Short mmCIF file of C-alpha atoms in Angstrom, two decimals:
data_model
loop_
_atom_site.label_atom_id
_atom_site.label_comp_id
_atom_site.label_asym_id
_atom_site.label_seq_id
_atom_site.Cartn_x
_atom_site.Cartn_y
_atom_site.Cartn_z
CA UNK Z 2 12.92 13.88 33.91
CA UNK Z 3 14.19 16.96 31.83
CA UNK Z 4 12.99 20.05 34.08
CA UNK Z 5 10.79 22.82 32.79
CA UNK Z 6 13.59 25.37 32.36
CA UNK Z 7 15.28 23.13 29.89
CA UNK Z 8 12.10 22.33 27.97
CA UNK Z 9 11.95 25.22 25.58
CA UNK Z 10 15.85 25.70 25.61
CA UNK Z 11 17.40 24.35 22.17
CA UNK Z 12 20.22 21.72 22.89
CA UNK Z 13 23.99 21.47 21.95
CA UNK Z 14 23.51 20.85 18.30
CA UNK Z 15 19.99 21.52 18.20
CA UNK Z 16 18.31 24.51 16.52
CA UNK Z 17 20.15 27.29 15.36
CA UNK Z 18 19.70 31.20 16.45
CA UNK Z 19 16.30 32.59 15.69
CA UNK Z 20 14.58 29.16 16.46
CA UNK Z 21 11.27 29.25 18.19
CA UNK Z 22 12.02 25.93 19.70
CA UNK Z 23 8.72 24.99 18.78
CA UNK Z 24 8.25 21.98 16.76
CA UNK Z 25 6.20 21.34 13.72
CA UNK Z 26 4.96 18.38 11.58
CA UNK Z 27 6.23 19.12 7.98
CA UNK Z 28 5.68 15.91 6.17
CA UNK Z 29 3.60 12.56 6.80
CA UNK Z 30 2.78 9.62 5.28
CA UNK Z 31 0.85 6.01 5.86
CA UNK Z 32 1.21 2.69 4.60
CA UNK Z 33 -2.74 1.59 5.33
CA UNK Z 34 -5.57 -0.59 4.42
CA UNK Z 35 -6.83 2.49 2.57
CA UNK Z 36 -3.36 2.04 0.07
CA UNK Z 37 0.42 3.38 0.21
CA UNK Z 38 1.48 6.91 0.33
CA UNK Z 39 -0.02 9.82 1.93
CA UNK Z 40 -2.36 10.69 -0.76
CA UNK Z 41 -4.01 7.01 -0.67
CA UNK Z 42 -5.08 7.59 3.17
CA UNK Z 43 -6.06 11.37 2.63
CA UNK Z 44 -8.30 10.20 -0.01
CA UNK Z 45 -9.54 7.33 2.04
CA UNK Z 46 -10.55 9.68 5.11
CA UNK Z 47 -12.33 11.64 2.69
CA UNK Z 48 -14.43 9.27 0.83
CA UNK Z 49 -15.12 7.56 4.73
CA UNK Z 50 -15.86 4.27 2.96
CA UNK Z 51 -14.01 1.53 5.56
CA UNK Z 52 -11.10 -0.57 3.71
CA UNK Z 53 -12.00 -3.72 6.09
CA UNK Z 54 -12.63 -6.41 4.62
CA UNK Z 55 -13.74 -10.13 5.05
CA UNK Z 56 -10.88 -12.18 6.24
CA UNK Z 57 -9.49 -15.37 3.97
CA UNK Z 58 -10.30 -18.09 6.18
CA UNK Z 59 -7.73 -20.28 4.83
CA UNK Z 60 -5.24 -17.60 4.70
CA UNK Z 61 -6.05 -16.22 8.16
CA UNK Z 62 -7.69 -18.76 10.27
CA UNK Z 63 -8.55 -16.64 13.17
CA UNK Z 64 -10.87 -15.67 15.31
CA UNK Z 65 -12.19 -12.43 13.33
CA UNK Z 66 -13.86 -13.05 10.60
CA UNK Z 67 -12.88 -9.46 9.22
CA UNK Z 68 -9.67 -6.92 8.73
CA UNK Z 69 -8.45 -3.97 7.71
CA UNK Z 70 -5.45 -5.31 5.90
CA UNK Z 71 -3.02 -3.73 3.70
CA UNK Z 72 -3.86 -5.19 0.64
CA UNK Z 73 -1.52 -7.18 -1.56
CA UNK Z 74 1.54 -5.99 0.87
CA UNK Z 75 4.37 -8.17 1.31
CA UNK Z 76 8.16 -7.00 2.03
CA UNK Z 77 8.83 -8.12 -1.32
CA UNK Z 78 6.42 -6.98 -3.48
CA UNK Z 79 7.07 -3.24 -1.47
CA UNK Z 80 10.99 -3.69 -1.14
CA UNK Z 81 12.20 -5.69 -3.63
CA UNK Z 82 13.46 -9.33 -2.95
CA UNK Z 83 16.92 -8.30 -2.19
CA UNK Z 84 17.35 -8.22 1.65
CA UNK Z 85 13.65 -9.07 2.42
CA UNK Z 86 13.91 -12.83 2.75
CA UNK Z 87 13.60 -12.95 6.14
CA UNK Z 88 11.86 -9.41 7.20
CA UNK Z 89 8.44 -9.95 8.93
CA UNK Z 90 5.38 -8.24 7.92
CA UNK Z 91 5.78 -5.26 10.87
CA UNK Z 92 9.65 -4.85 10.01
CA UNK Z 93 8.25 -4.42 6.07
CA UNK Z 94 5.60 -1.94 7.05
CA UNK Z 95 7.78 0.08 9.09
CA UNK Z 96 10.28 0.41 6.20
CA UNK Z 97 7.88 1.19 3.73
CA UNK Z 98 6.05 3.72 5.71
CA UNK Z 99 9.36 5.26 7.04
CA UNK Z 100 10.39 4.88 3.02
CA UNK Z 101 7.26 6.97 2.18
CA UNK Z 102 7.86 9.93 4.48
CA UNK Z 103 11.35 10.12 3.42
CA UNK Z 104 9.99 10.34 -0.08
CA UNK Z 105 8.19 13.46 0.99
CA UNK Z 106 10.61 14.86 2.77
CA UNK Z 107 13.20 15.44 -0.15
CA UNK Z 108 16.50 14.20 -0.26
CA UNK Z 109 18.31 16.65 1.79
CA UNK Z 110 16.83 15.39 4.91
CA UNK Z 111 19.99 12.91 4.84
CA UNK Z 112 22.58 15.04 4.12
CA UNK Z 113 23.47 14.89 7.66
CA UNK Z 114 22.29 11.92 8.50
CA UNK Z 115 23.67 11.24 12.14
CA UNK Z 116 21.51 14.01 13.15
CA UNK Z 117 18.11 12.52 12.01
CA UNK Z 118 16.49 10.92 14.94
CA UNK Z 119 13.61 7.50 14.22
CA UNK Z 120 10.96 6.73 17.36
CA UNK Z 121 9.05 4.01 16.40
CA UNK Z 122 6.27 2.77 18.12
CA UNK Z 123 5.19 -0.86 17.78
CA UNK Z 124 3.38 -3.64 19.53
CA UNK Z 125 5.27 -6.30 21.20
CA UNK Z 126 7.00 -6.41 17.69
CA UNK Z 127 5.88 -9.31 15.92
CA UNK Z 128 4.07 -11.54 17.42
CA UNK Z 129 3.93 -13.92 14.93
CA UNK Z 130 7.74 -13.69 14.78
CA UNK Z 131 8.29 -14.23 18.09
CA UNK Z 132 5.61 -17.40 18.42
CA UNK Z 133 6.85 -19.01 15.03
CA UNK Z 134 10.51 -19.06 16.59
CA UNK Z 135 9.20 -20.15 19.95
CA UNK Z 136 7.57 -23.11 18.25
CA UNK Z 137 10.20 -23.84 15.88
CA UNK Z 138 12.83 -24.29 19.11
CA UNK Z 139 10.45 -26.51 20.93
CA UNK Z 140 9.13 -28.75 18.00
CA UNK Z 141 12.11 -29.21 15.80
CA UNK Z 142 14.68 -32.32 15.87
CA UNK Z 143 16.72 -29.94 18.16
CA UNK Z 144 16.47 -26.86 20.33
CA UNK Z 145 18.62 -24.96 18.33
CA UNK Z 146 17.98 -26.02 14.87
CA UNK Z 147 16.02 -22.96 14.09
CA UNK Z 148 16.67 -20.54 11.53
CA UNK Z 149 19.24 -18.07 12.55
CA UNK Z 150 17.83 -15.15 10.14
CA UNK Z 151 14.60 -15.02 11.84
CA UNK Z 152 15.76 -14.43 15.26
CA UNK Z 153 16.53 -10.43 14.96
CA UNK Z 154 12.24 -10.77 13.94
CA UNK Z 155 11.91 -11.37 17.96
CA UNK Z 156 12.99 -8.58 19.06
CA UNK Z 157 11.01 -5.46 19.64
CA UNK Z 158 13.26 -2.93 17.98
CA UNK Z 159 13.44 -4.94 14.70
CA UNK Z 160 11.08 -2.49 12.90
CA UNK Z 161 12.69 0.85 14.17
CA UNK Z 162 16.61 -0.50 13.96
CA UNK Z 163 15.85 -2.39 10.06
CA UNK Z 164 14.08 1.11 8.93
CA UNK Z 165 17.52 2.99 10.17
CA UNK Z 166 19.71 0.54 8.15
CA UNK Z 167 17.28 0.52 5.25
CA UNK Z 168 17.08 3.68 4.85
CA UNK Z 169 20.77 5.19 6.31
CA UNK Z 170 19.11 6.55 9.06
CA UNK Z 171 22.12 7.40 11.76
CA UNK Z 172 20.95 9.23 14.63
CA UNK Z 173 19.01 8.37 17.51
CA UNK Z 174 16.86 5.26 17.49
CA UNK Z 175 14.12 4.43 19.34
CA UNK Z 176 11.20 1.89 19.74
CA UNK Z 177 8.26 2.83 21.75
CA UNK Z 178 5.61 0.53 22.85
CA UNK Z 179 2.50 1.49 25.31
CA UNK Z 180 -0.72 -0.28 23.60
CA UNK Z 181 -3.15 1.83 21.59
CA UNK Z 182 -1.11 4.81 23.16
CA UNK Z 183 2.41 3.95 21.39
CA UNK Z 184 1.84 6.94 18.72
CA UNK Z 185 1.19 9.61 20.97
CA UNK Z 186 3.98 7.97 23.10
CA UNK Z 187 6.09 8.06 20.90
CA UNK Z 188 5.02 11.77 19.31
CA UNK Z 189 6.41 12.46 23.18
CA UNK Z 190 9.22 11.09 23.52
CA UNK Z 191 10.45 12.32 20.01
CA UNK Z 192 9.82 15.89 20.81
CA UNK Z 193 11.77 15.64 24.26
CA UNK Z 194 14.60 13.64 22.26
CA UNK Z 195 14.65 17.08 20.32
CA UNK Z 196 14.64 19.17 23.06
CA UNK Z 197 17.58 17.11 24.15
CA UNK Z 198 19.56 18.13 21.60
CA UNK Z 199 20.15 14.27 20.55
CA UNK Z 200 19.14 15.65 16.86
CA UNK Z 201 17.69 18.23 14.09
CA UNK Z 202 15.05 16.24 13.34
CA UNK Z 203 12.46 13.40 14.26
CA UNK Z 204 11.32 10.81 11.92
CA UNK Z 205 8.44 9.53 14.06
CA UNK Z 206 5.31 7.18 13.64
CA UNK Z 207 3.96 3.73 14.83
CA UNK Z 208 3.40 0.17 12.89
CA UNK Z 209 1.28 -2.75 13.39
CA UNK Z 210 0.82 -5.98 11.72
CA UNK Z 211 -2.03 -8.48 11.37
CA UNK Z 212 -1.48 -11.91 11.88
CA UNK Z 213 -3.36 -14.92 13.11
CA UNK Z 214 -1.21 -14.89 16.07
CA UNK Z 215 -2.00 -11.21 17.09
CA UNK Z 216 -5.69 -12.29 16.34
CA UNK Z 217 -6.01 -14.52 19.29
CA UNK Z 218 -4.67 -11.88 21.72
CA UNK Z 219 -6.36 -9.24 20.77
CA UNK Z 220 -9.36 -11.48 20.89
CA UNK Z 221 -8.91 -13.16 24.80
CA UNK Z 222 -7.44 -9.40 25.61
CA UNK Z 223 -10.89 -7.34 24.64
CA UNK Z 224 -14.33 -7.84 26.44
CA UNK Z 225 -16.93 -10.16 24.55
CA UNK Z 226 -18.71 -6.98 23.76
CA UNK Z 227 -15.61 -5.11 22.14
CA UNK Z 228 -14.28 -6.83 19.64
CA UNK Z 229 -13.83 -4.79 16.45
CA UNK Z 230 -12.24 -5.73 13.10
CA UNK Z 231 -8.25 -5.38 13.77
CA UNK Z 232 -6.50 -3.23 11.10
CA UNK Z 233 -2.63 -2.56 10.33
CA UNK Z 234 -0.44 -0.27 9.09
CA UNK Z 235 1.85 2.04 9.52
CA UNK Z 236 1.58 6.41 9.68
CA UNK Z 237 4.72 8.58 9.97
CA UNK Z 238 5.64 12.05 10.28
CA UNK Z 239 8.60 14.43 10.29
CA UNK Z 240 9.17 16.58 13.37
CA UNK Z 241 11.42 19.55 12.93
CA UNK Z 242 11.90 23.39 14.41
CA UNK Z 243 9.64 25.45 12.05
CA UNK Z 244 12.04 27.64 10.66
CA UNK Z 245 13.98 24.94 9.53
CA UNK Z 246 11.22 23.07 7.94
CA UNK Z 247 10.92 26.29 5.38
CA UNK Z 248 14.45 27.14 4.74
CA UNK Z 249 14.14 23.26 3.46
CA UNK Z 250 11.12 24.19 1.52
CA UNK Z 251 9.14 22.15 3.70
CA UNK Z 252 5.71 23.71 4.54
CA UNK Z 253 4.66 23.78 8.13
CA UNK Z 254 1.26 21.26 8.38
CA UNK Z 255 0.51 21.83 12.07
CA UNK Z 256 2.90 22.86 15.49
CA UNK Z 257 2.82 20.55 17.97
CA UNK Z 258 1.50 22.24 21.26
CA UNK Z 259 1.71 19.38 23.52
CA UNK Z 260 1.28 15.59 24.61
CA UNK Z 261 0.34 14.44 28.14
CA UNK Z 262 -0.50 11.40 29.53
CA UNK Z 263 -2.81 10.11 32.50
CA UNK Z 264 -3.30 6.91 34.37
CA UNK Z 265 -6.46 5.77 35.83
CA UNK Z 266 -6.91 2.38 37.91
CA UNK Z 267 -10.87 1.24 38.14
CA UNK Z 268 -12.11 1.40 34.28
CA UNK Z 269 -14.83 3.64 35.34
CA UNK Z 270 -12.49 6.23 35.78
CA UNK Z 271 -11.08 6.44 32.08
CA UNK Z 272 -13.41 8.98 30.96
CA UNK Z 273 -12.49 11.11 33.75
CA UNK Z 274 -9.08 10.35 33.27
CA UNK Z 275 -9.20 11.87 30.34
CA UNK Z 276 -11.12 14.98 30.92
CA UNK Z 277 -8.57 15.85 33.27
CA UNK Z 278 -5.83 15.35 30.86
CA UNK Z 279 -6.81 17.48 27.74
CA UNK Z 280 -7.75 19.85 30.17
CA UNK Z 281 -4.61 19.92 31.37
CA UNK Z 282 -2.40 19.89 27.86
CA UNK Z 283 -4.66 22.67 26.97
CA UNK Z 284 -4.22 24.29 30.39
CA UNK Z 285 -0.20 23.59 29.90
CA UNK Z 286 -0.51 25.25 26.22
CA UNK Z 287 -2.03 28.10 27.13
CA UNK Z 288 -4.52 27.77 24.50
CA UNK Z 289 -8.62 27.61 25.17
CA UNK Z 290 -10.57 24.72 24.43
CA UNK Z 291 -12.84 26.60 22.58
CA UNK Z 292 -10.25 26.44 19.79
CA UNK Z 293 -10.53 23.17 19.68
CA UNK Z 294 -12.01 22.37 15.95
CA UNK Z 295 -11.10 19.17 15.31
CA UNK Z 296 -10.83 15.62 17.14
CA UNK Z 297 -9.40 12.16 16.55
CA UNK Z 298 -10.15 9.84 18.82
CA UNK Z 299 -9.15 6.38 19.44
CA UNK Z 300 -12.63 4.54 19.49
CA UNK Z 301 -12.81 4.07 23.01
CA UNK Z 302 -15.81 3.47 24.75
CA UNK Z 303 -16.52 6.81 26.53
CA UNK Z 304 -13.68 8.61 24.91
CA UNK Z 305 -15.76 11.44 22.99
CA UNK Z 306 -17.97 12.27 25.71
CA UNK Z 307 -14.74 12.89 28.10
CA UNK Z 308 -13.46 14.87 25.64
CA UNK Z 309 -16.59 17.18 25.32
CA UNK Z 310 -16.44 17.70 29.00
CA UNK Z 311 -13.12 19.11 28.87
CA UNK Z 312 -14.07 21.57 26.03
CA UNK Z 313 -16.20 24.80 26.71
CA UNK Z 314 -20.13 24.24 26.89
CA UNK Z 315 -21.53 24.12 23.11
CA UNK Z 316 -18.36 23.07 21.80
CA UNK Z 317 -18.73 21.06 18.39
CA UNK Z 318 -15.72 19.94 16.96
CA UNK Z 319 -15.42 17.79 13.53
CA UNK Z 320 -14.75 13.85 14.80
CA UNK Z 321 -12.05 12.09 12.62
CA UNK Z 322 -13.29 8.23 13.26
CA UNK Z 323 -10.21 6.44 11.99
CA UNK Z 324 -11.35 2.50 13.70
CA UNK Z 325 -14.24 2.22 11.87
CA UNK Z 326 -12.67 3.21 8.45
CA UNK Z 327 -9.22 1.29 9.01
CA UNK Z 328 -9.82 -1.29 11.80
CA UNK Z 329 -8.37 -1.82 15.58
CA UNK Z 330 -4.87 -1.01 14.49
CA UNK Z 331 -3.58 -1.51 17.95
CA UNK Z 332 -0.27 0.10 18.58
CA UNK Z 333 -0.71 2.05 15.10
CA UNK Z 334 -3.97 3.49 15.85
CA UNK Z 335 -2.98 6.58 17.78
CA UNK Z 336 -0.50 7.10 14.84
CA UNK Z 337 -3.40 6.85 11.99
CA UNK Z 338 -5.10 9.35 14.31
CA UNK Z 339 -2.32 11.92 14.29
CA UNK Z 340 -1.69 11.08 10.52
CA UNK Z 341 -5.86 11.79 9.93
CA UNK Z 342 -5.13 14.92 11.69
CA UNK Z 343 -2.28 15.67 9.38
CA UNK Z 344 -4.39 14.88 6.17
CA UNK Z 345 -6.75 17.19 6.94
CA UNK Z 346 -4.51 19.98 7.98
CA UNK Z 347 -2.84 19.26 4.00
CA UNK Z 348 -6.75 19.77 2.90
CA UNK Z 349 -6.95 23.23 5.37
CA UNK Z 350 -8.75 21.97 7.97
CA UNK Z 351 -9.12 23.51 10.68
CA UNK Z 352 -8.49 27.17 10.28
CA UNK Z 353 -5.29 28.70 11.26
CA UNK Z 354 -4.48 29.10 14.70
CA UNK Z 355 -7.33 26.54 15.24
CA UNK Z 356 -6.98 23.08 17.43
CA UNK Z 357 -6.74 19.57 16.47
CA UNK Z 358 -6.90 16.88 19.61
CA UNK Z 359 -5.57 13.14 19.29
CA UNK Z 360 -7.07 11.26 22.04
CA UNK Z 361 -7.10 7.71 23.06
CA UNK Z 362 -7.86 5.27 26.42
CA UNK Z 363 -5.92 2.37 27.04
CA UNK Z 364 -7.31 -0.95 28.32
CA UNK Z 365 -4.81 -0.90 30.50
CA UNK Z 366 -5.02 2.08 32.86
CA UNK Z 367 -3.37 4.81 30.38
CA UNK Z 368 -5.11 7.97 29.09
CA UNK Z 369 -3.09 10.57 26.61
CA UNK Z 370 -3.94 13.39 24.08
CA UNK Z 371 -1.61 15.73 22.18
CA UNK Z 372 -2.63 18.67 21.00
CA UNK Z 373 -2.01 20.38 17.24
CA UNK Z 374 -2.29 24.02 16.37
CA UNK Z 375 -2.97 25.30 12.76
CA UNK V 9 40.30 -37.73 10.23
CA UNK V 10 39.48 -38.65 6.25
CA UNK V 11 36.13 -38.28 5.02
CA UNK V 12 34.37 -41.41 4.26
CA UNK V 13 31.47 -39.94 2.61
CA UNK V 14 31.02 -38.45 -1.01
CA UNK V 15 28.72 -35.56 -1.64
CA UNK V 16 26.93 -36.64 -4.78
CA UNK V 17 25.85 -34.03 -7.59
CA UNK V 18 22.39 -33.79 -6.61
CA UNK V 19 23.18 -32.78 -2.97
CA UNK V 20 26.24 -30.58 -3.60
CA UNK V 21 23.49 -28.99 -6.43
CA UNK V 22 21.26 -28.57 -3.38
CA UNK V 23 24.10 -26.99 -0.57
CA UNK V 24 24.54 -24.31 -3.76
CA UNK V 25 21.06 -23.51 -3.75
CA UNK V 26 21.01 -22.52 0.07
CA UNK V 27 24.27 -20.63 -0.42
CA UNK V 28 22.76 -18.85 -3.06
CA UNK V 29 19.07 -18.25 -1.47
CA UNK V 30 20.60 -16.73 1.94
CA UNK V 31 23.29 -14.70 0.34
CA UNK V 32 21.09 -13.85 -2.58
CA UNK V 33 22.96 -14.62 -5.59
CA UNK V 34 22.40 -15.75 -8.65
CA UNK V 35 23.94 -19.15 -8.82
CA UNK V 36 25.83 -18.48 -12.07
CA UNK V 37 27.79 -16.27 -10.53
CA UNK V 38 29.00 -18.89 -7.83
CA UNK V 39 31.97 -20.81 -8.79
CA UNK V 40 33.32 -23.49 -6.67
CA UNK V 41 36.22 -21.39 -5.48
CA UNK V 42 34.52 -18.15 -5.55
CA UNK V 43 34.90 -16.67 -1.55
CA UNK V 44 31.84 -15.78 0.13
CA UNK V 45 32.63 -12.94 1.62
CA UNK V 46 35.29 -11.45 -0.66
CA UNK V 47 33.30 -12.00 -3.51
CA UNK V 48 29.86 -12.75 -2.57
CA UNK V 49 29.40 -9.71 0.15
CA UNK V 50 28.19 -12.13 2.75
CA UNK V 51 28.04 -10.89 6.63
CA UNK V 52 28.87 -13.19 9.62
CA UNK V 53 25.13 -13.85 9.87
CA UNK V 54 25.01 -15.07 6.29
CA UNK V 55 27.76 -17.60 7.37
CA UNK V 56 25.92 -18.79 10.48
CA UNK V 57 22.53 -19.01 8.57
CA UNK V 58 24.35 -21.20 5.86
CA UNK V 59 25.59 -23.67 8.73
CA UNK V 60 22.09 -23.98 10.39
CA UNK V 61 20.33 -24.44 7.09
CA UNK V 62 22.81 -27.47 6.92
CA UNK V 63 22.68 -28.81 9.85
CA UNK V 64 18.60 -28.74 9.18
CA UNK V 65 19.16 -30.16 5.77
CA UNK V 66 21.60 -32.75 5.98
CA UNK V 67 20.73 -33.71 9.72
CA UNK V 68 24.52 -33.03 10.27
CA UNK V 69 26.17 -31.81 13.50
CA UNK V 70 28.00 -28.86 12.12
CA UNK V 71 30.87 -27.39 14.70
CA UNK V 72 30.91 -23.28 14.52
CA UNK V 73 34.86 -23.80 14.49
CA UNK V 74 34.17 -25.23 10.86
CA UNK V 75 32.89 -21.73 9.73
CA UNK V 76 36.48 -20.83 9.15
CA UNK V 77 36.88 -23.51 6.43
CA UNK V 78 33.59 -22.31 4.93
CA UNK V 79 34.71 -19.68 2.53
CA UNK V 80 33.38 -21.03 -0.46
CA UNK V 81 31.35 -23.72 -1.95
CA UNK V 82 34.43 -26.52 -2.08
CA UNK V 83 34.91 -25.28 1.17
CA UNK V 84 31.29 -25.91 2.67
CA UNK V 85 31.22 -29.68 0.67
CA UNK V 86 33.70 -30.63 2.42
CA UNK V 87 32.53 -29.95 5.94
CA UNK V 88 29.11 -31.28 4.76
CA UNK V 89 31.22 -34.27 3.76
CA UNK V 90 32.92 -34.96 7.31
CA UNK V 91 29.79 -34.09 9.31
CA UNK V 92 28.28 -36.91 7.20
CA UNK V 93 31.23 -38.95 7.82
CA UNK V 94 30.77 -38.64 11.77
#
């Protein structure tokens, strides 16, 4: 663990003199059911009309009847056929979404590219990748008469290593996975791979795909009475000190404060869980809850109400509700959170020097929240 | 030992098709002497891909010590040719 004296201390190559060390989100974007690009999903949170949709049954025949999908998206038709023959669906959202922040960010974000850092969070990978292959070994004439190309699909840092080489991405690279928690997990572990000194900047975000195969587990995973539409995606963001992020001409969205995590074992101690842990990011922040303006939660059952206790009495923050517009996007969904938060920041919400919270609860024993200032 | 088996049009037409699908090329611009990787840009994984799609297409046993003599499409007939043979 990096001690506390070293947390605010810029690293070897890190920021230069007159940093504040403090890191801000200067550019986002989302590949979603709502569309591509950044402006697609802004405009999608604003006109809160869900993009799920019923399900093909022949196309998809699942257990859910409904999805948020991406509509139309295939690597092709987003990347071109060259070099997409064999990229599954996740690998082809992750390098369009990582495509469409670099977009925003300008071209001079590569200039030095070794120094550019990519955390990507993502499931178990592809699921459907790593089942198709499976089968393919055991069913076919003979163990190994599979198809060579698809076996870099089974691995969990396809996505986050293909987006690098896509895109000449050269400096750190990193895949995150921790179930509806990967975003904010990884939104952590970029900002201490900063304050390592391992790069400039962060290219950070979280992808998920739907397939028939990710259906079923999501399906025998959840309870009987908590089974919501899946959706998939992806949502990125640059991370960078703020000075820097103006000298590039790259306005300052929202700093980020902080990101903690909590575990909990019985299930009826999530809520509390969580309590306990914005209270304690806050706490760690130095900022008052009662700043707290805005809040995008994960969906969990529980989740708002633990949030409100950790907030002063009275407190009545906007709710961003990105499962019911987009879908269970599983390990995306804390990333569409921060990117909702990051859309409505762009549209001047909240004030300055106001809050933003991303919360979630994991089924499996893991709280976390990170917290945004204006 | 000499090959005892003839690659007929239709099949040599068919090992240029997966040449050209996994090193994405348009198939006028293979020759039968044209090299793979010189000319072609293909990777080591391009070369093992074309191998296992043979070995799934032709039902052929396909030694990876072969990929050496696989540099183009003459090349690749004639291993097809001797695996066939075998």
């Amino acid at each position: 663990m990096t001690s506390a004296a070293t947390l605010d201390a810029a690293g070897p190559a890190g920021s230069g003199p007159g940093s504040t060390g403090e890191l801000v989100f200067s550019a986002w974007s989302a590949v979603s059911p709502f569309g591509t690009g950044a402006e697609a999903y802004s405009a999608g949170l604003r006109s809160a009309t869900s993009a799920v949709g019923a399900l093909d049954p022949e196309a998809y025949p699942g257990p859910y009847e409904r999805a948020g999908l991406v509509d139309g998206f295939s690597a092709a038709a987003a990347l071109g056929k060259k070099g997409t023959r064999t990229m599954d669906r996740v690998t082809a959202l992750a390098v369009s979404t990582v495509g469409e922040l670099l977009e925003r960010c300008g071209s001079s974000l590569l200039e030095r590219p070794e120094r550019v850092g990519l955390v990507l969070g993502t499931g178990s990978g592809s699921v459907q990748s790593i089942m198709d292959f499976t089968r393919d070994s055991l069913t076919g004439d003979r163990p190994y008469l599979v198809d060579p190309a698809r076996f870099p699909n089974t691995v969990m840092n396809r996505a986050a290593g293909q987006s690098a080489i896509w895109h000449g991405i050269k400096g750190p690279n990193t895949t995150i996975a921790g179930g509806w928690l990967t975003g904010l997990l990884a939104l952590g572990y970029a900002a201490r791979l900063h304050r390592g000194g391992h790069c400039d900047r962060v290219l950070c975000g979280a992808a998920e795909e739907f397939s028939v195969q990710r259906a079923w587990l999501e399906w025998h995973a959840a309870e009987e009475a908590a089974r919501p539409p899946l959706g998939e995606g992806g949502a990125a963001w640059l991370l960078e000190p703020g000075d820097e992020a103006r000298a590039a001409g790259r306005e300052p969205l929202a700093r980020l404060l902080t990101t903690r995590f909590r575990a909990y074992h019985r299930p009826q101690d999530a809520g509390p869980a969580l309590t306990e842990c914005v209270r304690g990011a806050l706490a760690e922040a130095g900022v008052s809850g009662g700043a707290v303006r805005l809040v995008a939660p994960l969906g969990a059952p529980g989740e708002e109400y633990a949030v409100l206790r950790a907030l002063p009495a009275g407190s009545d923050p906007e709710w961003i509700r990105c499962r019911p517009l987009l879908g269970d996007a599983s390990a995306a969904a804390t990333g569409f959170q921060l990117a909702a938060v990051l859309a409505a920041a762009g549209d001047g919400r909240p004030a300055a020097g106001e809050l933003s919270l991303v919360t979630g609860i994991d089924r499996d024993g893991t709280v976390g929240c990170a917290v945004l200032a204006r | 030992m000499p090959s005892t088996v003839v690659i007929n049009a239709e099949q040599r037409a068919q090992i240029k098709e997966i040449v050209c699908d996994i090193l994405e090329i348009e198939p006028a611009d293979v020759t039968d002497t044209s090299l793979f990787k010189e000319d072609h840009n293909a990777d080591s994984l391009g070369a093992i891909e074309i191998l296992s799609s043979l070995e799934r297409t032709f039902n052929a046993e396909i030694d990876q010590a072969e990929l050496t003599r696989m540099v183009n499409l003459d090349g690749v007939v004639q291993v097809v040719e001797e695996a066939l043979a075998k």
